C-alpha positions in Angstrom: 5.2 15.5 18.1 4.7 12.3 16.0 1.1 11.3 15.3 -0.2 8.2 17.2 -0.7 6.2 14.0 2.9 6.9 12.8 4.3 6.1 16.2 2.3 2.9 16.3 4.1 1.5 13.3 7.4 2.1 14.9 6.5 0.8 18.4 4.9 -2.4 16.9 7.9 -3.2 14.7 10.0 -6.3 15.5 13.1 -7.8 13.7 10.7 -10.5 12.2 7.9 -8.0 11.5 9.2 -4.8 9.9 6.9 -2.0 8.9 8.7 -1.0 5.7 6.7 -0.2 2.6 8.1 -0.1 -1.0 7.3 1.3 -4.4 8.3 -0.9 -7.3 8.2 1.1 -10.5 9.0 -0.2 -14.0 10.1 2.1 -16.8 10.6 2.1 -20.6 14.0 3.5 -21.6 13.7 6.5 -23.8 13.8 5.9 -27.6 17.5 6.0 -28.7 18.7 6.2 -25.2 22.5 5.7 -25.0 23.9 2.5 -23.4 25.1 4.7 -20.5 21.6 6.2 -19.8 21.2 4.6 -16.4 24.8 4.9 -15.3 24.7 8.6 -16.2 21.5 9.1 -14.3 22.8 7.3 -11.2 26.1 9.2 -11.3 24.2 12.5 -11.4 22.1 11.4 -8.4 25.2 10.5 -6.5 26.4 14.1 -6.8 23.4 15.3 -4.9 24.0 16.8 -1.4 20.5 18.2 -0.7 17.8 16.2 1.1 14.2 17.1 1.9 11.6 15.4 4.1 11.3 12.5 4.7 14.8 11.7 3.2 16.6 13.7 5.9 14.7 12.5 8.9 16.1 10.0 11.5 14.6 8.7 14.6 15.6 10.5 17.8 17.0 8.3 20.6 14.4 8.0 23.4 11.4 6.1 24.6 8.8 8.1 22.6 9.4 8.1 18.8 10.1 11.4 17.2 12.1 12.7 14.2 15.3 14.8 14.0 16.5 16.5 10.8 20.0 15.6 9.6 22.4 17.9 7.8 23.5 16.7 4.4 27.0 15.7 5.6 25.3 13.3 8.1 23.6 11.3 5.3 25.6 8.5 3.5 24.1 8.6 0.0 26.2 5.6 -1.1 24.4 3.6 1.5 20.9 4.7 0.5 21.3 4.7 -3.3 22.2 1.4 -4.9 22.6 0.3 -8.5 22.2 -3.3 -9.5 21.2 -5.6 -12.4 18.9 -8.5 -12.9 20.2 -11.9 -14.0 19.2 -13.0 -17.5 16.6 -13.2 -18.8 15.4 -10.2 -16.7 11.8 -11.2 -16.7 9.0 -10.6 -14.2 10.1 -13.7 -12.2 13.6 -12.4 -11.7 12.3 -8.9 -10.8 9.8 -10.4 -8.3 12.6 -12.5 -6.6 14.8 -9.4 -6.2 11.9 -7.3 -5.0 11.0 -9.9 -2.4 14.6 -10.0 -1.1 14.9 -6.2 -1.0 11.6 -5.8 0.8 12.5 -8.5 3.4 15.4 -6.5 4.9 14.4 -4.1 7.7 15.4 -0.5 7.5 18.4 0.7 9.6 17.0 2.9 12.4 20.4 4.6 12.9 19.9 6.2 9.5 17.1 8.0 7.6 14.5 5.3 6.9 14.8 4.9 3.1 16.6 3.0 0.4 16.5 3.4 -3.4 17.6 0.7 -5.8 18.0 1.4 -9.5 17.7 -2.0 -11.3 18.8 -2.5 -14.9 18.5 -5.5 -17.2 14.7 -5.8 -17.3 13.6 -7.4 -20.6 11.9 -5.4 -23.4 14.3 -2.4 -22.9 13.1 -1.6 -19.4 14.5 -0.9 -16.0 13.1 -0.6 -12.5 13.3 1.7 -9.5 12.6 0.2 -6.0 12.1 2.8 -3.3 11.7 1.5 0.3 10.4 3.7 3.2 9.0 3.2 6.6 5.2 3.1 7.1 5.5 5.7 9.9 6.5 8.2 7.1 4.2 7.4 4.3 0.8 5.8 3.5 -0.7 4.9 0.1 -1.9 8.4 -0.8 1.3 9.9 0.6 3.3 7.7 -1.7 1.3 8.9 -4.7 1.7 12.5 -3.7 5.4 11.9 -3.3 6.0 10.3 -6.7 3.9 12.9 -8.5 6.3 15.5 -7.1 9.3 13.7 -8.5 8.0 13.0 -12.0 6.8 15.0 -15.0 3.9 14.5 -17.4 6.2 15.8 -20.2 8.1 13.1 -22.1 10.5 15.8 -23.5 11.6 16.8 -20.0 15.0 15.2 -19.7 16.0 16.9 -16.5 13.5 15.9 -13.9 14.6 16.6 -10.3 16.4 14.1 -8.1 13.8 12.4 -5.9 15.1 13.4 -2.5 15.7 17.0 -3.4 12.1 17.8 -4.0 10.4 19.6 -1.0 7.0 18.5 0.2 4.1 20.2 -1.5 1.3 20.4 1.0 -2.2 20.4 -0.4 -4.4 23.5 0.4 -6.9 23.1 3.2 -10.4 22.1 2.0 -12.5 25.1 0.8 -15.1 24.4 3.5 -12.5 24.6 6.3 -12.7 27.7 8.4 -10.5 28.9 11.2 -13.1 27.7 13.7 -13.6 24.2 12.1 -9.8 23.5 11.8 -9.4 23.8 15.6 -12.8 22.3 16.6 -12.8 19.4 19.0 -13.8 16.0 17.6 -17.4 15.1 17.9 -17.0 12.5 20.6 -20.7 11.8 20.7 -20.8 10.8 17.1 -17.5 8.9 17.5 -18.9 6.9 20.4 -22.0 6.1 18.3 -19.9 4.9 15.4 -17.8 2.6 17.7 -20.9 1.4 19.5 -22.5 0.5 16.2 -19.4 -1.4 15.0 -19.3 -3.6 18.1 -23.0 -4.0 18.8 -24.7 -4.1 15.3 -25.9 -7.7 14.8 -26.5 -7.3 11.0 -25.1 -10.0 8.8 -23.3 -7.3 6.9 -21.5 -5.8 9.9 -17.9 -6.8 10.8 -17.2 -6.7 14.5 -13.5 -6.6 15.5 -12.1 -9.8 17.0 -14.8 -12.0 15.5 -13.1 -13.1 12.3 -11.9 -16.7 11.9 -8.2 -17.4 12.6 -6.6 -18.6 9.3 -3.2 -19.3 7.8 -3.2 -15.5 7.0 -3.2 -14.8 10.8 0.0 -16.3 12.0 3.3 -15.1 13.4 5.8 -14.1 10.8 9.4 -14.8 9.9 11.5 -12.1 8.3 11.5 -13.3 4.7 8.9 -11.8 2.4 7.3 -12.8 -0.9 6.0 -10.3 -3.5 3.7 -10.9 -6.5 2.1 -8.6 -8.9 -0.7 -8.3 -11.4 -1.4 -5.6 -14.0 -5.2 -5.2 -14.9 -7.0 -2.8 -17.1 -9.1 -0.4 -15.0 -11.9 -0.4 -17.6 -12.6 -4.1 -16.8 -13.5 -3.2 -13.2 -15.3 0.0 -14.3 -17.7 -2.0 -16.6 -18.6 -4.4 -13.8 -19.1 -1.6 -11.3 -21.4 0.4 -13.6 -23.3 -2.7 -14.7 -24.0 -3.8 -11.1 -24.4 -0.4 -9.4 -21.5 -1.0 -7.0 -18.2 0.8 -6.5 -14.9 -0.1 -8.1 -13.6 -0.9 -4.6 -16.4 -3.4 -4.2 -15.3 -5.2 -7.4 -11.7 -5.2 -6.2 -12.7 -6.7 -2.9 -14.8 -9.3 -4.6 -11.8 -10.3 -6.8 -9.6 -10.7 -3.8 -12.2 -12.5 -1.8 -12.7 -15.0 -4.6 -9.0 -15.6 -4.9 -8.7 -16.1 -1.1 -11.6 -18.5 -1.2 -10.0 -20.6 -3.9 -6.6 -20.6 -2.2 -8.1 -21.7 1.1 -10.2 -24.4 -0.5 -7.2 -25.7 -2.3 -5.4 -26.0 1.1 -8.5 -27.5 2.8 -8.6 -24.5 5.2 -11.7 -22.4 4.1 -13.5 -21.5 7.4 -17.3 -21.5 7.6 -17.2 -18.0 8.9 -16.4 -15.3 6.4 -13.0 -13.6 6.3 -12.9 -9.8 6.8 -10.7 -7.0 5.6 -9.5 -3.8 7.0 -9.8 -1.2 4.2 -7.8 2.0 4.6 -9.5 5.3 3.6 -7.5 8.4 3.0 -8.3 11.6 5.0 -5.2 13.4 3.8 -5.2 17.2 3.4 -1.9 19.0 4.1 0.4 16.3 5.6 3.9 16.1 4.1 5.1 13.1 6.1 3.3 10.3 7.9 -0.1 8.6 7.7 -3.5 10.3 7.3 -5.9 7.4 7.1 -8.9 5.8 8.8 -10.3 2.3 8.4 -13.4 0.6 7.2 -14.2 -3.0 8.0 -15.6 -5.1 5.1 -17.0 -8.6 5.2 -15.5 -10.5 2.3 -18.2 -13.2 2.2 -15.7 -15.9 1.4 -18.3 -18.5 2.1 -20.3 -17.5 -1.1 -19.2 -19.3 -4.2 -21.2 -17.3 -6.7 -19.4 -14.1 -7.8 -22.6 -12.1 -8.4 -24.0 -12.9 -4.9 -20.6 -12.3 -3.3 -20.2 -8.9 -5.0 -23.5 -7.6 -3.8 -23.0 -9.0 -0.3 -19.7 -7.1 -0.1 -21.4 -4.0 -1.4 -23.9 -4.2 1.5 -21.1 -4.5 4.0 -19.0 -1.6 2.6 -22.1 0.6 2.3 -22.8 0.0 6.0 -19.2 1.0 6.9 -19.2 4.0 4.6 -22.5 5.3 6.1 -21.0 5.0 9.5 -17.9 7.0 8.4 -20.1 9.7 6.8 -21.7 10.2 10.2 -18.4 11.6 11.5 -18.3 15.3 10.5 -14.6 16.1 11.1 -11.2 14.7 10.2 -10.2 14.2 13.8 -13.2 12.0 14.6 -12.4 9.9 11.5 -8.8 9.7 12.5 -9.7 8.6 16.0 -12.1 5.9 14.6 -9.2 4.5 12.6 -7.0 4.6 15.7 -9.7 2.8 17.7 -9.9 0.0 15.1 -6.1 -0.3 14.5 -5.1 0.3 18.1 -6.1 -3.1 19.5 -4.2 -4.8 16.8 -1.1 -2.7 17.4 -1.5 -3.5 21.1 -1.5 -7.3 20.3 1.7 -6.7 18.3 3.3 -4.7 21.1 2.5 -7.4 23.7 3.8 -10.1 21.4 0.3 -11.7 21.2 -0.5 -11.0 17.5 -0.8 -14.2 15.6 -1.6 -16.1 18.8 -5.1 -14.6 19.5 -8.2 -14.0 17.4 -7.4 -11.4 14.7 -9.1 -7.9 14.6 -9.6 -8.7 10.9 -7.9 -11.1 8.5 -5.9 -8.9 6.1 -5.6 -5.4 4.7 -6.9 -4.7 1.2 -6.2 -1.2 -0.1 -7.3 0.7 -3.2 -5.2 3.8 -4.0 -5.9 6.2 -6.8 -2.8 7.2 -8.7 -2.0 9.4 -11.7 -4.4 9.1 -14.6 -1.9 10.1 -17.3 1.6 8.7 -18.1 4.4 10.1 -16.1 8.1 10.4 -17.1 11.5 10.6 -15.5 14.3 12.0 -17.6 12.4 11.0 -20.7 11.7 7.4 -19.5 8.0 6.5 -19.3 6.8 4.9 -16.1 5.1 1.6 -17.2 3.7 0.5 -13.8 3.8 1.4 -10.1 3.4 -1.7 -7.9 2.7 -1.1 -4.2 4.5 -3.4 -1.8 3.1 -2.9 1.7 4.0 -4.0 5.2 2.8 -7.3 6.8 3.1 -7.9 10.5 2.4 -10.6 13.1 -1.2 -11.8 12.7 -1.6 -10.1 9.3 0.6 -12.2 6.9 -0.9 -10.9 3.7 -1.5 -7.5 2.2 -3.2 -6.8 -1.1 -3.0 -3.3 -2.6 -4.6 -2.0 -5.8 -3.0 1.1 -7.3 -4.4 2.8 -10.4 -2.1 4.5 -12.9 -2.6 5.5 -16.6 -5.5 3.1 -17.2 -4.3 0.1 -15.3 -4.5 -1.3 -11.8 -1.0 -2.4 -10.6 -1.9 -4.9 -7.8 0.8 -5.7 -5.2 0.6 -8.9 -3.1 2.9 -9.0 -0.1 3.2 -11.9 2.3 5.4 -13.7 4.7 7.2 -16.3 2.7 6.5 -19.0 5.2 3.2 -17.8 6.7 1.4 -17.9 3.3 2.9 -20.7 1.2 2.6 -20.4 -2.6 1.2 -16.9 -2.2 1.7 -16.1 -5.9 -1.3 -18.4 -6.5 -3.5 -15.8 -4.9 -2.3 -13.2 -7.4 -3.1 -15.6 -10.3 -6.5 -16.5 -8.9 -7.3 -12.8 -8.6 -7.0 -12.4 -12.4 -9.0 -15.6 -13.0 -11.8 -14.5 -10.7 -12.1 -11.2 -12.7 -12.4 -13.2 -15.9 -15.1 -15.4 -14.4 -17.0 -12.3 -13.1 -17.0 -10.9 -16.6 -18.4 -14.2 -18.0 -20.9 -14.5 -15.2 -22.2 -10.9 -15.6 -21.8 -10.9 -19.4 -19.7 -7.8 -19.1 -16.9 -7.5 -21.8 -15.2 -4.9 -23.8 -17.3 -3.8 -26.8 
């Protein structure tokens, strides 16, 4: 039986508002790689006739979403695996245009819900791999677990496995889990308290659902998407977080909030009331397919111009939400909290009201921890891993920070028409970080 959160992404999907998520990875070709390196790799992949989850799963016909496993002969690999090249000069702009186009197209529900594009012609002797899946099958931490199964930490390993042939590798249950606790009922009393506090707490730091201002980010979408990226050294955020006694996620939220403030002021649309963000929190243990997340709500304090004051106001808001989450002692209760917060929004989408009514919150901002050391595929080193997430009616912008090998790869995904000139938000995010460093006098030694 499909989990409620997974089914929600399928039931809420429309032709204009697809729930596809993508991983854009860039790679350095191995030293002395032959001119046929990529062609040889793709040719080897095309010979594959073995598929593991989620690459062999297709939606069953019927009213309630569920998966069926396909036999290898039922999967058309030539459809799912595609080899293309960038137009010269093969820079970040050309890659971003192609990624935007690839992410715009919805996945074909009559087939397994994935596509892989191997993209050559990237400048500085690089190439890219663009993997698109459905959000019903993978969340941020699931994407990291998936890509870590495919890759190797050994640069000399020139025979890494084909991505879709690798079986899921479930994590062991937590050490504290016992037979009794695994099957325990959720603590409904504590869940009711948490939900009551979310809706009734009148603190300035609390975010109550459906009280955020309706902005240009909260409109109905068209199908076309726009993607932008930023690559930022993690140490820059670490220094600020340590200096100010806040979390890395607080710093990331402050950067995004400052960028959104600047963007909305530029358009003459900054509301008096602060924007808010839904912040996914992983509760994954042994899931191989699907979502295992709950949500926090964070006040972005976009009305505060000073970066120092905004950072500490955001910290107070996230601390309140984290304390509420810590009061839920079991995974099921935390999962139900996320469903209770996400459910009303998915209900708006299902009733075709999202983007017409007051939003639950203004956008999703995620922070996903990835591999700390460089990873390799057939001797090629992964340079960056950019997350490209789903946007849906009423939530026209998603910002995801993903850490890998000392850098944050930040993916900005929006509706091309709902959020005009979205790439400015990406640029402003980097500028806000520089201003925070200057304001707080926090720089590299």
